[in-house]
Amino acid sequence: MYRKFTAAHIFNGFDWLPPNSVLITTADGGIVEIAERQNAGDDVEILDGILSPAFVNAHCHLELSHLKGSIAEHTGLVDFVFKIITQRQADAAAIAAAIVKAENQMLQNGTIAVGDICNTTNTIEPKKTSSLFYHNFIEVAGFVPAAAQSRFDAALQILQQFKKSTATNLQYATINPHAPYSVSPHLFNLINQYPGNSLVTMHNQETPAENEFFKTGSGDFLRLYEQLSIDISFYKSSGKSSLQTILPHLTNKQSLLLVHDVCTEKDDIKAVNQMIASGLISAAHFCLCPNANLYISNSLPNVNSLLNNQCSIVLGTDSLASNHQLSILEEMKTLQRHFPQLQTSQLLQWATTNGARALQMLQTLGSFDPGKKPGVVLITQVQGNVLTNKSTAKRII
Ligand SMILES: [Zn+2]
């Protein structure tokens, strides 16, 4: 039993298909082939809008879903991070209910896979039976060098809780640094040396104060350590950006997923590319979460600079603590509004094939290649093949 779909515009994960193409799938969404309309036979479902492989959300924190609406917009990163650390505790049932609700929202709005940051085991149960695919980024933080081993061991215990399950979704899990400003060199080294830790993500250059702290040892981040009562008298600034300071600690052929990149400059990209050229890291992807950047600090990444330097761009939503919804389509719409020169096909590629590649799921997801089961999304309320403010997306398989 096959299903056959056609629409005015079909994006296959890389580019637009010729007009009159028909997507043929098995009943459960396995891609069979792309046929021409005249060879596709009967029972072709004619849809209005854009057909695309389902979306990959490369950066989310499902376990923070209960914080939706609880932190004001435009606080800036330092106050936002402080509020997350001090306000994330809540009733276990409320946390669990919010996770399930947020996951359902993602399923409805066109998502198929998620790179999910985990500081706890709170998402293990819902993920066991989820029809979304996950890479679980177990996150560790600790800026005081003496705490490195105990922080790492705690993260390792969470990792083991995930991996001991037989559910496929929980097998894909690695240990990841939170951010340059929250992880000591010793802790970076423990993460770097951990066997099999081949896919590593990190919050990167989210605000100018992060680079300022590493370049000069001053700025708004001093307030964060003070608020958290962390004695940083041991700290010496490197004179380099945050990313360039910590890159030498990642040398184990990891694929890097750098998230936010609001203040990532040409020199930073060059340093990443040098690490790739010398075989120290295997790849780098730059994950944009524009709605979270607007929410937290009313800023946006320099998309043109990332594009001009041939970066692989992927998309994420961050958490409901810093976003009104977990929707990759809404991230694309925001980018198109602020960077009108971006083509819809570029945005869709970031949301599909690039995201699947970054999460190492390209073999099965991301494009309409025969044999894959990438999910099928219909985007409606478009103008031709261009997204509008009213566009909506839903999974049809
Ligand atoms: Zn995040």
Coordinates of C-alpha atoms and ligand atoms in Angstrom, one line a residue:
M1 CA 0.0 0.0 0.0
Y2 CA 1.6 3.2 -1.2
R3 CA 0.8 6.9 -0.5
K4 CA 1.4 9.4 -3.2
F5 CA 1.7 13.2 -2.7
T6 CA 2.1 16.2 -4.9
A7 CA 2.1 19.9 -4.2
A8 CA 2.9 23.1 -6.0
H9 CA 6.4 23.0 -4.4
I10 CA 8.3 20.0 -3.1
F11 CA 11.6 20.4 -1.3
N12 CA 13.6 17.2 -1.2
G13 CA 16.0 18.2 1.6
F14 CA 18.5 19.8 -0.9
D15 CA 16.5 21.7 -3.5
W16 CA 13.1 22.1 -5.2
L17 CA 11.9 19.2 -7.3
P18 CA 10.7 19.9 -10.8
P19 CA 7.0 20.8 -11.1
N20 CA 4.6 17.8 -11.4
S21 CA 6.8 15.6 -9.2
V22 CA 5.1 13.0 -7.0
L23 CA 6.5 11.8 -3.7
I24 CA 5.7 8.1 -3.3
T25 CA 6.0 6.5 0.2
T26 CA 5.0 3.3 1.9
A27 CA 2.1 3.6 4.3
D28 CA 4.4 4.3 7.2
G29 CA 6.4 6.9 5.4
G30 CA 9.4 5.0 3.9
I31 CA 10.5 6.9 0.7
V32 CA 9.9 4.7 -2.4
E33 CA 10.7 7.2 -5.1
I34 CA 10.0 10.5 -6.7
A35 CA 8.0 10.0 -9.9
E36 CA 6.7 12.2 -12.7
R37 CA 3.0 12.9 -12.4
Q38 CA 2.2 11.1 -15.7
N39 CA 4.0 7.9 -14.4
A40 CA 2.7 8.0 -10.8
G41 CA -0.6 6.2 -11.5
D42 CA -3.9 6.9 -9.6
D43 CA -4.7 8.1 -6.0
V44 CA -2.2 11.0 -5.9
E45 CA -3.1 13.3 -3.0
I46 CA -2.9 16.9 -4.3
L47 CA -1.8 19.2 -1.5
D48 CA -1.7 23.0 -1.2
G49 CA 1.6 24.4 -0.1
I50 CA 5.2 23.2 0.3
L51 CA 6.1 19.5 1.0
S52 CA 9.3 19.0 2.9
P53 CA 11.1 16.3 4.9
A54 CA 10.3 16.8 8.6
F55 CA 12.4 19.2 10.6
V56 CA 15.3 18.6 12.9
N57 CA 15.4 20.7 16.1
A58 CA 19.2 20.6 16.9
H59 CA 19.0 22.4 20.2
C60 CA 16.3 22.1 22.8
H61 CA 16.0 21.6 26.6
L62 CA 12.8 19.6 26.9
E63 CA 13.3 19.3 30.7
L64 CA 12.9 23.1 31.1
S65 CA 9.4 23.1 29.5
H66 CA 7.7 23.9 32.8
L67 CA 9.5 27.3 32.8
K68 CA 7.4 28.6 29.9
G69 CA 6.6 32.2 30.5
S70 CA 8.3 32.3 33.9
I71 CA 11.3 34.4 32.9
A72 CA 10.7 37.9 31.4
E73 CA 12.0 38.7 27.9
H74 CA 15.1 40.9 27.4
T75 CA 16.8 40.3 30.7
G76 CA 20.1 39.7 29.0
L77 CA 22.0 36.4 29.3
V78 CA 23.6 36.9 32.8
D79 CA 20.2 37.4 34.5
F80 CA 18.6 34.7 32.3
V81 CA 21.2 32.1 33.3
F82 CA 21.0 33.1 37.0
K83 CA 17.2 32.7 36.9
I84 CA 17.4 29.3 35.1
I85 CA 19.8 28.0 37.7
T86 CA 17.8 29.3 40.7
Q87 CA 14.3 28.8 39.4
R88 CA 14.4 25.4 37.6
Q89 CA 13.3 23.3 40.6
A90 CA 9.6 22.4 40.5
D91 CA 7.1 19.7 41.4
A92 CA 8.1 16.4 39.5
A93 CA 4.6 15.9 38.2
A94 CA 4.5 19.5 36.8
I95 CA 7.9 19.0 35.1
A96 CA 6.8 15.6 33.6
A97 CA 3.5 17.0 32.3
A98 CA 5.2 20.0 30.7
I99 CA 7.7 17.7 28.9
V100 CA 4.9 15.6 27.4
K101 CA 3.0 18.7 26.3
A102 CA 6.0 20.3 24.7
E103 CA 6.9 17.0 22.9
N104 CA 3.4 16.8 21.5
Q105 CA 3.7 20.3 20.3
M106 CA 6.9 19.4 18.4
L107 CA 5.3 16.3 16.8
Q108 CA 2.3 18.4 15.6
N109 CA 4.4 21.2 14.1
G110 CA 6.6 19.2 11.8
T111 CA 9.6 18.0 13.9
I112 CA 11.1 14.5 13.6
A113 CA 14.3 14.7 15.5
V114 CA 15.7 16.7 18.4
G115 CA 19.1 17.4 19.9
D116 CA 18.0 17.6 23.5
I117 CA 20.2 19.0 26.4
C118 CA 19.8 17.0 29.5
N119 CA 21.0 18.0 33.0
T120 CA 18.6 15.5 34.6
T121 CA 17.0 12.1 33.9
N122 CA 13.5 13.8 33.7
T123 CA 13.0 13.1 30.0
I124 CA 14.0 9.4 30.1
E125 CA 10.4 8.1 30.6
P126 CA 8.7 10.1 27.8
K127 CA 11.5 9.4 25.4
K128 CA 11.2 5.7 25.8
T129 CA 7.9 5.6 23.8
S130 CA 8.3 8.8 21.8
S131 CA 7.9 8.8 18.0
L132 CA 10.5 11.6 17.8
F133 CA 14.2 10.7 17.4
Y134 CA 16.6 12.1 20.0
H135 CA 20.3 12.7 20.5
N136 CA 20.6 13.3 24.2
F137 CA 23.3 15.8 25.0
I138 CA 24.1 15.2 28.7
E139 CA 25.3 18.6 29.9
V140 CA 28.0 19.3 32.5
A141 CA 29.1 22.6 34.0
G142 CA 31.6 23.6 36.7
F143 CA 33.9 26.6 36.4
V144 CA 35.9 25.9 39.5
P145 CA 38.7 23.5 38.5
A146 CA 38.6 21.5 41.8
A147 CA 35.0 20.5 41.1
A148 CA 35.8 19.0 37.7
Q149 CA 35.9 15.3 38.6
S150 CA 32.8 15.3 40.8
R151 CA 30.8 17.2 38.1
F152 CA 32.0 14.9 35.4
D153 CA 31.1 11.8 37.5
A154 CA 27.6 13.1 38.1
A155 CA 27.1 13.6 34.4
L156 CA 28.5 10.1 33.7
Q157 CA 25.8 8.7 36.1
I158 CA 23.1 10.5 34.1
L159 CA 24.6 9.2 30.9
Q160 CA 24.5 5.7 32.2
Q161 CA 20.8 6.0 33.2
F162 CA 20.1 6.9 29.6
K163 CA 22.2 4.1 28.1
K164 CA 21.0 1.3 30.3
S165 CA 17.6 1.5 28.7
T166 CA 17.0 -0.7 25.7
A167 CA 14.9 2.1 24.0
T168 CA 16.7 3.2 20.9
N169 CA 16.1 6.9 21.6
L170 CA 18.2 6.7 24.8
Q171 CA 21.2 5.0 23.2
Y172 CA 22.3 8.2 21.4
A173 CA 23.8 10.1 24.3
T174 CA 27.1 12.0 24.8
I175 CA 28.6 14.2 27.5
N176 CA 28.8 17.9 26.7
P177 CA 30.2 21.2 28.1
H178 CA 27.6 23.8 28.9
A179 CA 29.6 26.8 27.7
P180 CA 33.1 28.2 27.8
Y181 CA 32.3 30.4 30.8
S182 CA 30.9 27.6 32.9
V183 CA 33.4 24.7 32.3
S184 CA 37.0 24.6 33.6
P185 CA 39.9 23.5 31.4
H186 CA 40.2 20.3 33.6
L187 CA 36.5 19.5 33.0
F188 CA 36.9 20.2 29.2
N189 CA 39.8 17.6 29.3
L190 CA 37.7 15.0 31.0
I191 CA 34.9 15.5 28.4
N192 CA 37.5 15.4 25.6
Q193 CA 39.0 12.1 26.7
Y194 CA 35.8 10.3 27.4
P195 CA 35.7 7.3 24.9
G196 CA 33.0 7.3 22.2
N197 CA 32.1 11.0 22.9
S198 CA 32.0 11.7 19.2
L199 CA 29.2 14.3 19.0
V200 CA 29.7 17.3 21.2
T201 CA 27.6 20.4 21.6
M202 CA 28.1 23.6 23.5
H203 CA 26.4 27.0 24.0
N204 CA 28.7 29.3 22.1
Q205 CA 29.2 33.1 22.1
E206 CA 25.7 33.9 23.0
T207 CA 26.4 37.5 24.1
P208 CA 29.2 40.1 23.7
A209 CA 30.0 39.8 27.4
E210 CA 31.1 36.2 26.9
N211 CA 33.9 37.2 24.6
E212 CA 34.7 40.2 26.8
F213 CA 35.2 38.0 29.8
F214 CA 37.7 35.8 27.9
K215 CA 39.5 38.7 26.2
T216 CA 39.8 41.1 29.1
G217 CA 38.6 39.3 32.3
S218 CA 36.0 42.1 32.8
G219 CA 32.3 42.8 31.9
D220 CA 28.9 41.6 32.9
F221 CA 29.9 38.0 33.5
L222 CA 31.7 39.0 36.7
R223 CA 28.2 39.7 38.0
L224 CA 27.1 36.1 37.2
Y225 CA 29.9 34.5 39.3
E226 CA 29.3 37.0 42.1
Q227 CA 25.5 36.2 42.1
L228 CA 26.4 32.5 42.2
S229 CA 29.0 33.0 44.9
I230 CA 31.7 31.5 42.7
D231 CA 35.2 32.6 43.6
I232 CA 37.1 33.1 40.3
S233 CA 40.3 34.6 41.8
F234 CA 42.1 31.7 40.0
Y235 CA 40.9 32.9 36.6
K236 CA 43.2 34.5 34.0
S237 CA 41.8 35.9 30.8
S238 CA 43.3 34.5 27.6
G239 CA 43.1 37.6 25.4
K240 CA 41.2 35.5 22.9
S241 CA 37.5 35.0 22.2
S242 CA 35.7 32.4 24.3
L243 CA 35.6 29.9 21.5
Q244 CA 39.2 30.3 20.5
T245 CA 40.2 29.9 24.2
I246 CA 38.5 26.5 24.7
L247 CA 39.0 25.0 21.2
P248 CA 42.4 23.5 22.1
H249 CA 40.7 21.3 24.7
L250 CA 38.6 19.5 22.0
T251 CA 41.1 17.3 20.1
N252 CA 39.4 13.9 19.9
K253 CA 37.9 14.1 16.4
Q254 CA 34.5 15.2 17.7
S255 CA 31.9 16.6 15.5
L256 CA 31.0 20.0 17.1
L257 CA 27.6 21.5 17.3
L258 CA 28.1 25.1 18.3
V259 CA 24.8 26.7 19.5
H260 CA 23.7 30.4 19.3
D261 CA 26.9 31.9 17.6
V262 CA 25.5 35.4 18.1
C263 CA 29.0 36.9 18.5
T264 CA 31.0 34.4 16.3
E265 CA 33.4 36.2 14.1
K266 CA 35.4 35.3 11.0
D267 CA 38.5 34.6 13.1
D268 CA 36.5 32.1 15.2
I269 CA 35.3 30.3 12.2
K270 CA 38.8 30.2 10.8
A271 CA 40.1 28.7 14.1
V272 CA 37.4 26.0 13.9
N273 CA 38.3 25.3 10.3
Q274 CA 42.0 24.9 11.3
M275 CA 41.0 22.3 13.9
I276 CA 39.1 20.4 11.2
A277 CA 42.0 20.7 8.7
S278 CA 44.5 19.3 11.3
G279 CA 42.1 16.4 12.0
L280 CA 41.6 17.4 15.7
I281 CA 37.8 17.8 15.2
S282 CA 35.9 16.1 12.4
A283 CA 33.2 18.6 11.6
A284 CA 31.4 21.7 12.9
H285 CA 27.8 22.8 12.6
F286 CA 26.5 26.2 13.7
C287 CA 23.1 26.0 15.3
L288 CA 21.0 29.2 15.2
C289 CA 18.1 29.8 17.8
P290 CA 17.0 33.2 16.7
N291 CA 13.7 33.3 18.7
A292 CA 15.7 32.6 21.9
N293 CA 18.2 35.3 21.1
L294 CA 15.4 37.8 20.6
Y295 CA 13.7 36.6 23.8
I296 CA 16.8 36.8 26.0
S297 CA 18.7 39.7 24.7
N298 CA 16.9 41.1 21.7
S299 CA 19.8 40.2 19.4
L300 CA 20.4 38.0 16.4
P301 CA 23.5 36.1 15.0
N302 CA 25.4 37.5 12.1
V303 CA 23.9 35.1 9.6
N304 CA 25.6 36.7 6.6
S305 CA 29.1 36.2 8.2
L306 CA 28.3 32.5 8.8
L307 CA 27.1 32.1 5.2
N308 CA 30.0 34.0 3.7
N309 CA 32.4 31.7 5.5
Q310 CA 30.6 28.5 4.2
C311 CA 29.5 27.4 7.7
S312 CA 27.0 24.5 8.0
I313 CA 24.0 26.1 9.6
V314 CA 21.3 24.2 11.5
L315 CA 18.3 25.4 13.6
G316 CA 17.2 24.9 17.1
T317 CA 14.5 26.4 19.4
D318 CA 16.3 26.4 22.8
S319 CA 13.8 25.8 25.6
L320 CA 10.3 27.1 26.5
A321 CA 12.1 29.2 29.1
S322 CA 13.3 31.4 26.3
N323 CA 10.9 30.8 23.5
H324 CA 7.1 30.9 23.0
Q325 CA 7.0 27.6 21.2
L326 CA 9.3 24.8 20.1
S327 CA 8.8 25.2 16.3
I328 CA 11.5 25.1 13.7
L329 CA 9.1 26.8 11.2
E330 CA 8.8 29.7 13.6
E331 CA 12.7 30.0 13.7
M332 CA 12.7 30.0 9.9
K333 CA 10.0 32.7 9.7
T334 CA 12.0 34.9 12.1
L335 CA 15.2 34.5 10.1
Q336 CA 13.3 35.2 6.9
R337 CA 11.8 38.4 8.5
H338 CA 15.2 39.7 9.6
F339 CA 17.3 38.5 6.7
P340 CA 14.9 38.8 3.7
Q341 CA 17.7 37.8 1.3
L342 CA 17.6 34.2 2.6
Q343 CA 15.9 31.8 0.2
T344 CA 13.2 29.5 1.6
S345 CA 15.2 26.6 0.1
Q346 CA 18.2 27.6 2.2
L347 CA 16.2 27.7 5.4
L348 CA 14.6 24.4 4.6
Q349 CA 18.0 22.8 4.0
W350 CA 19.2 24.0 7.4
A351 CA 16.0 22.6 9.0
T352 CA 16.3 19.2 7.2
T353 CA 19.5 17.7 5.8
N354 CA 21.9 20.0 7.7
G355 CA 20.1 19.2 11.0
A356 CA 20.1 15.5 10.3
R357 CA 23.8 15.6 9.4
A358 CA 24.6 17.5 12.6
L359 CA 22.8 14.9 14.7
Q360 CA 24.4 12.1 12.7
M361 CA 21.0 10.9 11.5
L362 CA 21.4 11.7 7.8
Q363 CA 21.3 8.0 6.9
T364 CA 17.6 7.8 7.8
L365 CA 16.3 11.4 8.0
G366 CA 16.5 14.8 6.4
S367 CA 15.8 14.1 2.7
F368 CA 13.4 12.3 0.3
D369 CA 16.0 9.7 -0.7
P370 CA 14.6 6.2 -1.3
G371 CA 15.0 4.0 1.8
K372 CA 14.9 6.8 4.3
K373 CA 11.9 7.5 6.6
P374 CA 12.3 11.2 7.1
G375 CA 8.7 12.2 7.9
V376 CA 6.7 14.4 5.5
V377 CA 5.7 17.9 6.4
L378 CA 3.2 20.2 4.7
I379 CA 3.7 23.9 5.0
T380 CA 0.6 25.9 4.2
Q381 CA -0.3 29.6 3.9
V382 CA 2.8 30.3 1.8
Q383 CA 3.2 32.7 -1.1
G384 CA 4.5 30.5 -4.0
N385 CA 7.5 28.9 -2.3
V386 CA 8.1 31.7 0.2
L387 CA 7.1 31.5 3.8
T388 CA 4.8 34.2 5.2
N389 CA 4.1 35.3 8.8
K390 CA 1.0 33.1 8.7
S391 CA 2.7 29.9 7.4
T392 CA 2.0 26.8 9.5
A393 CA 3.5 23.3 9.3
K394 CA 2.2 19.9 10.2
R395 CA 3.5 16.3 9.9
I396 CA 1.4 14.4 7.4
I397 CA 3.5 11.3 7.9
Ligands
ZN1 ZN 20.3 26.1 25.3

